[in-house]
Short mmCIF file of C-alpha atoms in Angstrom, two decimals:
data_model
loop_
_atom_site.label_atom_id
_atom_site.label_comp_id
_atom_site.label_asym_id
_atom_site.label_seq_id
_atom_site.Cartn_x
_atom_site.Cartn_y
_atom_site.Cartn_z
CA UNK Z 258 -50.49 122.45 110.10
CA UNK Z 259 -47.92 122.09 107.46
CA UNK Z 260 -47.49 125.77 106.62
CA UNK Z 261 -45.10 125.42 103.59
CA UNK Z 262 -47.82 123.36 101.49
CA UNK Z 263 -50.44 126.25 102.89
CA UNK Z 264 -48.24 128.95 101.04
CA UNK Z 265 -47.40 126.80 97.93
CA UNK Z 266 -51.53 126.82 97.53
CA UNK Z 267 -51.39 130.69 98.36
CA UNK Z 268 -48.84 131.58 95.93
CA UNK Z 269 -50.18 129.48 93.33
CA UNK Z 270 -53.47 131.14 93.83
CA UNK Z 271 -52.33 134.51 92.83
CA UNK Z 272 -49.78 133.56 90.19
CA UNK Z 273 -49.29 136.60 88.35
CA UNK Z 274 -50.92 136.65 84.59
CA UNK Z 275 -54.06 134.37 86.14
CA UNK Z 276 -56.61 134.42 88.92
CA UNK Z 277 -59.82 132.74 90.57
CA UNK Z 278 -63.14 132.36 88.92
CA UNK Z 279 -65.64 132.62 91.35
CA UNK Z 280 -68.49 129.81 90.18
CA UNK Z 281 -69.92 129.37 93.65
CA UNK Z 282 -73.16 130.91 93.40
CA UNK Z 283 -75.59 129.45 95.65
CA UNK Z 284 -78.68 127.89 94.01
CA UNK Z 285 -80.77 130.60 95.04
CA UNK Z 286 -77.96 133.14 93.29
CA UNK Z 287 -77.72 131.21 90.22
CA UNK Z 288 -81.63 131.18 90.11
CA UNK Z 289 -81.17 134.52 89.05
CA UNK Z 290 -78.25 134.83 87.00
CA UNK Z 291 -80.79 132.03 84.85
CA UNK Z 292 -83.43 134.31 85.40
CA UNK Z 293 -81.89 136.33 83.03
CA UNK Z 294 -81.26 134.25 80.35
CA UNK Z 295 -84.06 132.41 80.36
CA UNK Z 296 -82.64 128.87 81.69
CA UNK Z 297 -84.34 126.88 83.73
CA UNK Z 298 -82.66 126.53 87.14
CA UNK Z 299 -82.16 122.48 87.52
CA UNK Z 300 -79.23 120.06 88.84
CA UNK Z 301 -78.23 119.52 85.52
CA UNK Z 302 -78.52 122.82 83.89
CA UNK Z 303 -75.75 124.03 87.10
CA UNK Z 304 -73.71 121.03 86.44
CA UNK Z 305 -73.66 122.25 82.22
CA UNK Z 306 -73.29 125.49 83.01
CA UNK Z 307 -70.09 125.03 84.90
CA UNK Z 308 -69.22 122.07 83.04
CA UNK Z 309 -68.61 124.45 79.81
CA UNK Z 310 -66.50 126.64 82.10
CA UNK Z 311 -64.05 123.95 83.42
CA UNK Z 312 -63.57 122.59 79.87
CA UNK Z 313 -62.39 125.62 78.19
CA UNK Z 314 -58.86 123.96 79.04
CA UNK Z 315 -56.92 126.38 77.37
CA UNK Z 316 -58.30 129.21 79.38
CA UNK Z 317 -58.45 127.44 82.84
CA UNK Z 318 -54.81 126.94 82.09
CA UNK Z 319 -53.65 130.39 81.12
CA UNK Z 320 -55.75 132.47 83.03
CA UNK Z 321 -57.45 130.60 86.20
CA UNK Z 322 -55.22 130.21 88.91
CA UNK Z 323 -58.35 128.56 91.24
CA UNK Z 324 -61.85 127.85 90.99
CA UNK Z 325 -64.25 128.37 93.70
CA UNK Z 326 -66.96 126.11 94.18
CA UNK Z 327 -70.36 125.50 95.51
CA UNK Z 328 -71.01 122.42 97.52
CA UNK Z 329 -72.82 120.88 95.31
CA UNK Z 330 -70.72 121.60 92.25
CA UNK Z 331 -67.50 119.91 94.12
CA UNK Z 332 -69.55 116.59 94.21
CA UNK Z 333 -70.82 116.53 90.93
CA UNK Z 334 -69.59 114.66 87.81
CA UNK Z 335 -69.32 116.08 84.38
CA UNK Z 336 -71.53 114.48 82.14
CA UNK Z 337 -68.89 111.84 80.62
CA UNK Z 338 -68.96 110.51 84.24
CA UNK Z 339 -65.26 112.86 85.27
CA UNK Z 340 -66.05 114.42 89.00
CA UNK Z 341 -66.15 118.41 87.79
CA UNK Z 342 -63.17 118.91 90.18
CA UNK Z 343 -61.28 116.75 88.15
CA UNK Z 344 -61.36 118.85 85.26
CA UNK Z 345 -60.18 121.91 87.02
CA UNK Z 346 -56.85 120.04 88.50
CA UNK Z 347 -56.28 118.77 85.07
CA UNK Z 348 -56.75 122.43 83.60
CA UNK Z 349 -53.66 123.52 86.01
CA UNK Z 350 -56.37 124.79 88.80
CA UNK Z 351 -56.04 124.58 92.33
CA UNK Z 352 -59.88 123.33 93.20
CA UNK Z 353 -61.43 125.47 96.14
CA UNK Z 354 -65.06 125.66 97.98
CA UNK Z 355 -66.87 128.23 99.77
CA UNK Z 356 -67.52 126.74 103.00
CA UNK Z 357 -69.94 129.77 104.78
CA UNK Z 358 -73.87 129.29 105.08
CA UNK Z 359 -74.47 132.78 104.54
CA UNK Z 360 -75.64 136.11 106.11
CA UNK Z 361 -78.17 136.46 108.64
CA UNK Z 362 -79.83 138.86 110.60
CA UNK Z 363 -77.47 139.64 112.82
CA UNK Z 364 -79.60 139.99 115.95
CA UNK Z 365 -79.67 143.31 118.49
CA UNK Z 366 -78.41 145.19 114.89
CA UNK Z 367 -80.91 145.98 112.62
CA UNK Z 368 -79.64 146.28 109.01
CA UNK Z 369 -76.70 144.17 109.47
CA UNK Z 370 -75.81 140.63 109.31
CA UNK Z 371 -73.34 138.25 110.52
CA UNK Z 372 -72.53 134.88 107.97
CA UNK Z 373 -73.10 131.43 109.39
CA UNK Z 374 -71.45 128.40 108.83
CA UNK Z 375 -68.75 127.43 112.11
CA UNK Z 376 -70.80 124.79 113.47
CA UNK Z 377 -69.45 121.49 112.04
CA UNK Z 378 -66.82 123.12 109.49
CA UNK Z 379 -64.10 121.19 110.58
CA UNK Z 380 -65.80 117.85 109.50
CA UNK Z 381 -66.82 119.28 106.37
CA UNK Z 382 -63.37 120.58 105.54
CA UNK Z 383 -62.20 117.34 105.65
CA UNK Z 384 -64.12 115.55 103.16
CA UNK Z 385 -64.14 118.44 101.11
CA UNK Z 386 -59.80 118.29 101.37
CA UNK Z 387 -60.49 114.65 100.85
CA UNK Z 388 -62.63 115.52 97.54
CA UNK Z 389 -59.69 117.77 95.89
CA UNK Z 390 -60.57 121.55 97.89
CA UNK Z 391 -57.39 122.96 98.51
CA UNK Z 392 -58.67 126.10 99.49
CA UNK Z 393 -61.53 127.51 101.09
CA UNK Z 394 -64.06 130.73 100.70
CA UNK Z 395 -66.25 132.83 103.79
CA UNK Z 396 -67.71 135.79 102.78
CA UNK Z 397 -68.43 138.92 105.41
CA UNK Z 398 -70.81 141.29 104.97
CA UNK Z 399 -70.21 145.12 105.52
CA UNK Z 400 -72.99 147.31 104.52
CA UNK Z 401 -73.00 151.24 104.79
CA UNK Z 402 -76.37 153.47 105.39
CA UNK Z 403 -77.06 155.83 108.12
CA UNK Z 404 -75.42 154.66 111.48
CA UNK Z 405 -74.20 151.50 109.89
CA UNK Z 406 -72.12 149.82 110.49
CA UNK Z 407 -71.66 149.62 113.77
CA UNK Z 408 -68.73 148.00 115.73
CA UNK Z 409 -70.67 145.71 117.15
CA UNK Z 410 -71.15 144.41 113.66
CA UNK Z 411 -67.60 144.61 112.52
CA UNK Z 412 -66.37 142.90 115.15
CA UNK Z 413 -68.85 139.72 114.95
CA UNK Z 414 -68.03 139.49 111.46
CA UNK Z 415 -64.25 139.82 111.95
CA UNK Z 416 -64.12 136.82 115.09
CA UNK Z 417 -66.11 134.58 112.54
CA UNK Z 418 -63.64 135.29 109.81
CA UNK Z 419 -60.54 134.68 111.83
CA UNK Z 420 -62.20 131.43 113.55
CA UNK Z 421 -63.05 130.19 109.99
CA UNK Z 422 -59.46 130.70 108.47
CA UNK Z 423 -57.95 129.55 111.76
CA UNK Z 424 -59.92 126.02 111.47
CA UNK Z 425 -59.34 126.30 107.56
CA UNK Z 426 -55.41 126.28 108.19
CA UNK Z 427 -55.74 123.00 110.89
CA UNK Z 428 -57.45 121.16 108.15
CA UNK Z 429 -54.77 121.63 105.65
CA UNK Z 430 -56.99 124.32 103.73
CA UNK Z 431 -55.63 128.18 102.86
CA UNK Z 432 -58.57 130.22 103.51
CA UNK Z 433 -59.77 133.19 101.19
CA UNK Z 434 -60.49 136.03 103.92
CA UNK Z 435 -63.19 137.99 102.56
CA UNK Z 436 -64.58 140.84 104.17
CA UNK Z 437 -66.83 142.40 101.45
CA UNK Z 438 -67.96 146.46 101.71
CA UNK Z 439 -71.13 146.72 99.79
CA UNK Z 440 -70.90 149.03 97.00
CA UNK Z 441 -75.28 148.90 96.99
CA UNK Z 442 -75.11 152.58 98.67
CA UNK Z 443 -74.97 156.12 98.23
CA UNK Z 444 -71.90 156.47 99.64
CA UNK Z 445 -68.74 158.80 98.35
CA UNK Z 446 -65.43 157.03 97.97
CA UNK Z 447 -64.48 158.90 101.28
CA UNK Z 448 -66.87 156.54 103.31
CA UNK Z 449 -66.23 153.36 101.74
CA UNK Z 450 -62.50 154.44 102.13
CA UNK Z 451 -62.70 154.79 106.27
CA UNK Z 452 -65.08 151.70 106.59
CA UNK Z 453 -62.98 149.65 104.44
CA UNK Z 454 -59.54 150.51 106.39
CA UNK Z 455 -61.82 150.21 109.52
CA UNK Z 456 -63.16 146.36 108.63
CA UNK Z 457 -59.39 144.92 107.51
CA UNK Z 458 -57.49 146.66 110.58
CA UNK Z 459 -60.17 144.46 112.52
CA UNK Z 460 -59.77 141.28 110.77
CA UNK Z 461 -56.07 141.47 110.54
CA UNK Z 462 -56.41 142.02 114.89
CA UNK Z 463 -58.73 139.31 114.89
CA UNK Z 464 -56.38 136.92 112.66
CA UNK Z 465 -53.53 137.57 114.86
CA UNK Z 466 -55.21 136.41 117.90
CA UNK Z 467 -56.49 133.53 116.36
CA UNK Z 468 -53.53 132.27 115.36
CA UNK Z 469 -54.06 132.26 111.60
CA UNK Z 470 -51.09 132.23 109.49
CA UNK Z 471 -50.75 135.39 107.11
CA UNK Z 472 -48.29 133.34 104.92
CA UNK Z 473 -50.77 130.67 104.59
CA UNK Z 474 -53.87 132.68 103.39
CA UNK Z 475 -55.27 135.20 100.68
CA UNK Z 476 -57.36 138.31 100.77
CA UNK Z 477 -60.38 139.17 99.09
CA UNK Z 478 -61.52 142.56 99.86
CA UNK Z 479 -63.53 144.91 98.16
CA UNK Z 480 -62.08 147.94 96.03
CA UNK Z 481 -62.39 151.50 97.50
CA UNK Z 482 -65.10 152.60 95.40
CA UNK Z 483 -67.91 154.35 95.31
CA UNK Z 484 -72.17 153.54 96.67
CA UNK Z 485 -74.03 152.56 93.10
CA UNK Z 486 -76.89 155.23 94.10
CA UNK Z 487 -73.15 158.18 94.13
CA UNK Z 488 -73.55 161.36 92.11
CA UNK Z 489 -70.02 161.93 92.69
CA UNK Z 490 -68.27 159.17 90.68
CA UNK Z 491 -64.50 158.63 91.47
CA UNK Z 492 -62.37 158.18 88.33
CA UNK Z 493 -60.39 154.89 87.40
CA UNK Z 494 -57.35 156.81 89.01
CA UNK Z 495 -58.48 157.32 92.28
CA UNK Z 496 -60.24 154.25 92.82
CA UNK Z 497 -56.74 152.54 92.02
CA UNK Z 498 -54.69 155.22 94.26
CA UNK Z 499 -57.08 155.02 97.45
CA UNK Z 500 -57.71 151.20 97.22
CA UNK Z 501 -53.41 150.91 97.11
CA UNK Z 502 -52.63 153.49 100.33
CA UNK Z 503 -56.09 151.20 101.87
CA UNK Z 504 -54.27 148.22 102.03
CA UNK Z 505 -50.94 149.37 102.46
CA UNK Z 506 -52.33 151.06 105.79
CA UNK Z 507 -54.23 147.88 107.09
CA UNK Z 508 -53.10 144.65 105.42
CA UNK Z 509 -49.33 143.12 106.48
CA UNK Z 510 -46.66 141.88 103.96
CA UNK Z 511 -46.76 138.40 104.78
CA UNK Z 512 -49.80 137.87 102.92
CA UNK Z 513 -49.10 136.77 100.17
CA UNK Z 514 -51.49 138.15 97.38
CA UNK Z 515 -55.15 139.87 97.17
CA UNK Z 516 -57.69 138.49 94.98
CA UNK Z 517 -59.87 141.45 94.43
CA UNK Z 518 -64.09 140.83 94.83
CA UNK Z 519 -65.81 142.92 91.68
CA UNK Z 520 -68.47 143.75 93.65
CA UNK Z 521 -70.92 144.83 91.36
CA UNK Z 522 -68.77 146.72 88.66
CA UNK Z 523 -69.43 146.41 85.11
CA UNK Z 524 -67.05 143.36 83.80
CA UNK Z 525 -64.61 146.86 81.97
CA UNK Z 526 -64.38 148.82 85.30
CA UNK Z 527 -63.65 145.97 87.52
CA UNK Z 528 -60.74 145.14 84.83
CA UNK Z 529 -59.70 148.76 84.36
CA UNK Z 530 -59.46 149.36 88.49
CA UNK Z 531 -57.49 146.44 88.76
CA UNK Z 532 -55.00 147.12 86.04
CA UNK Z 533 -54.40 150.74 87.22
CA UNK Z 534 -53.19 149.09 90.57
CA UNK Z 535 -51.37 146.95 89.18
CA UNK Z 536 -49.43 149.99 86.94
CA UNK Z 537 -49.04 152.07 89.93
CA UNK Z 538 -47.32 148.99 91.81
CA UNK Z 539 -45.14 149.43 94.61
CA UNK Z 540 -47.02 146.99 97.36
CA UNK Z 541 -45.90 143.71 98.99
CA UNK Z 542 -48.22 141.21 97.54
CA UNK Z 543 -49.17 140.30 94.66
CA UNK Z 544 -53.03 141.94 93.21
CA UNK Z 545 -55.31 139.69 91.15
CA UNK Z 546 -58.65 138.74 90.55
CA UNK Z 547 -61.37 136.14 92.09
CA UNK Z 548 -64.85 137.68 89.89
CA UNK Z 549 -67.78 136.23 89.72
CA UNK Z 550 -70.44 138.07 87.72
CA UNK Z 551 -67.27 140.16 85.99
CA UNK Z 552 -65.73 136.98 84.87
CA UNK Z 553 -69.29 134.81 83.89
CA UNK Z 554 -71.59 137.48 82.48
CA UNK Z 555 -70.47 137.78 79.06
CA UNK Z 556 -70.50 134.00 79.00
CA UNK Z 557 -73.70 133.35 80.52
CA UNK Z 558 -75.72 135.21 77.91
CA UNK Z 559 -73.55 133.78 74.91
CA UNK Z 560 -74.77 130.39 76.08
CA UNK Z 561 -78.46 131.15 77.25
CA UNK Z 562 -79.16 127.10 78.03
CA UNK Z 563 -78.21 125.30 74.18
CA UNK Z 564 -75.40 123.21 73.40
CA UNK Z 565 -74.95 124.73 70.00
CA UNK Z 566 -73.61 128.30 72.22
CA UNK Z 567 -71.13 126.09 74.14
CA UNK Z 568 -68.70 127.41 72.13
CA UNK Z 569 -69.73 130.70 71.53
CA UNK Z 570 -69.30 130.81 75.18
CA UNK Z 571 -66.09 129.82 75.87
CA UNK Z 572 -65.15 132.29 74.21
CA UNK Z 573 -66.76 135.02 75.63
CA UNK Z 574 -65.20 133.14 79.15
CA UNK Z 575 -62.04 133.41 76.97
CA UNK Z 576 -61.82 136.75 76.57
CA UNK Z 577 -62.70 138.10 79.81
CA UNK Z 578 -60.48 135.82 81.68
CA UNK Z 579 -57.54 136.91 79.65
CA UNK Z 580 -58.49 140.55 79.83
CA UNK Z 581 -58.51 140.07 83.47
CA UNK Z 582 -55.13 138.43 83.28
CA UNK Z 583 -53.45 141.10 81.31
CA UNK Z 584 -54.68 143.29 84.11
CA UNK Z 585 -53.36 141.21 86.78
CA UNK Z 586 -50.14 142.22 85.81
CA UNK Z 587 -50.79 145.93 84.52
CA UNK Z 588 -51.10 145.17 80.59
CA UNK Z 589 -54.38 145.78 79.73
CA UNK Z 590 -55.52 148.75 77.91
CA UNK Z 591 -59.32 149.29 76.31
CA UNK Z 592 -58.62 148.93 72.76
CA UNK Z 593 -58.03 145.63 73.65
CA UNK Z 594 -61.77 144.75 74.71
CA UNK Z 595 -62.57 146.15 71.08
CA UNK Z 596 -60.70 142.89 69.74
CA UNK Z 597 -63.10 139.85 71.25
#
């Protein structure tokens, strides 16, 4: 393991102004974010989609400090022939793919899941590192209801995360460790506060005895927020304040930067929470962004499935990247969404 190329990738990763656009929705996922729009959910449609993203060149190269990417989209070819990962190094990008087979049943726990995807990932890492991926994406699950979760739970899904990033780092890959708390509840910010310092003191035990390199990895974790289904909604303020003193408590310095999950929040709140951090300042690492749905909805609708939007939606993809990246490094304010 060379560990000073695996923090070059980290650091570039959460370059301050720019972070990650999360385009790795699995087919099924993607079936629905089509749903919406009313595009039909083929090979080629996936490969336009994304193809419109990874072109916006200015934007990848402002804003976008990685791309993560499904299988299938790191093996495809744009439709002039250029392999899709291509585009993305030319754009500035670091390339990335998210290498987990999803959650499952997690069995002996009803209600909770553990994500597949060990068996064989060191084979698959390298021809992925071999097809541009310089970085790598597992997603944990973490839901809360009544009596969940349960340590049994937490702990699965912590080994698998530190066995993942540990097999990441041997194959020349920095892993994204992402240990996601599911906003879907009704939950105050109280609960999602304990489970969420509960979940990353586990995976940061479980790194260190897997060897993985903090310096060589990034975080994704989910903002201390609260369930959807809340009457009690936590202001902008304290979402930022709790999510800070969070981390601080459970995550060490050596990592080098957090690329916040949106989780569900409207594309404004997930901008506004992380901007407020990002004001407040006064933690080790750098905070940025890796959205998915927070990054790609406004975009998604602009282009609905016709050429003639392709425009029209890069620059909806435009806008929210930069709004993001102002609030990467605590300069965004509202008025500004007011100026798209």
């Amino acid at each position: 393991m060379n560990l000073a190329a695996l923090n070059e990738i980290a650091e570039k990763m959460v370059t301050p102004g720019k972070g990650i656009l999360a385009a790795d929705e699995s087919t099924g996922t993607i079936q629905k974010r089509f749903d919406a729009i009313g595009v039909e959910n083929t090979e080629q449609n996936r490969r336009d989609y994304r193809e419109l993203l990874f072109r916006a060149t200015e934007t990848m190269r402002d804003h976008i400090s990685g791309v993560i990417l499904f299988e299938e989209t790191l093996y495809q070819n744009a439709a002039d022939g250029t392999p899709l990962v291509d585009l993305i190094t030319q754009a500035g990008s670091v390339p990335g793919i998210k290498v987990d087979k999803g959650a499952k049943p997690l069995p002996g726990f009803p209600g909770e899941t553990i994500t597949e995807g060990l068996d064989g990932l060191g084979d698959r890492l390298k021809k992925d590192y071999e097809r541009g991926a310089r970085f790598a994406k597992w997603r944990a699950v973490i839901d809360i209801a009544d009596g969940i979760p349960t340590w049994g739970a937490v702990k699965a899904n912590a080994h698998a995360l530190a066995r993942y990033a540990a097999i990441c780092q041997a194959s020349q890959i920095v892993p994204i460790v992402e240990p996601e708390i599911l906003m879907d509840g009704a939950h105050d910010i109280d609960r999602c506060d304990e489970v969420t310092r509960w979940v990353l003191s586990t995976v940061f035990q479980e790194l260190f005895e897997q060897r993985v390199a903090l310096e060589g990895m990034v975080l994704k974790p989910n903002m201390v927020v609260c369930g959807k289904k809340c009457t009690k909604r936590a202001s902008v303020d304290e979402v930022a304040h709790r999510t800070i003193a969070a981390l601080k408590a459970t995550v060490p310095s050596a990592v080098p930067g957090i690329a916040y999950l949106s989780g569900g929040q409207s594309d404004e709140e997930a901008t506004a929470h992380l901007d407020a951090m990002n004001k407040i300042g006064g933690f080790p690492w750098k905070m940025t962004f890796s959205y998915g749905r927070a990054l790609q909805a406004a975009p998604q609708k602009a282009w609905s499935g016709k050429s003639e939007n392709i425009a029209a939606a890069q620059r909806a993809f435009a806008h929210r990247a930069r709004m993001n990246g102002l609030a990467s490094v605590g300069q965004w304010e509202g008025a500004l969404e007011k100026a798209a």
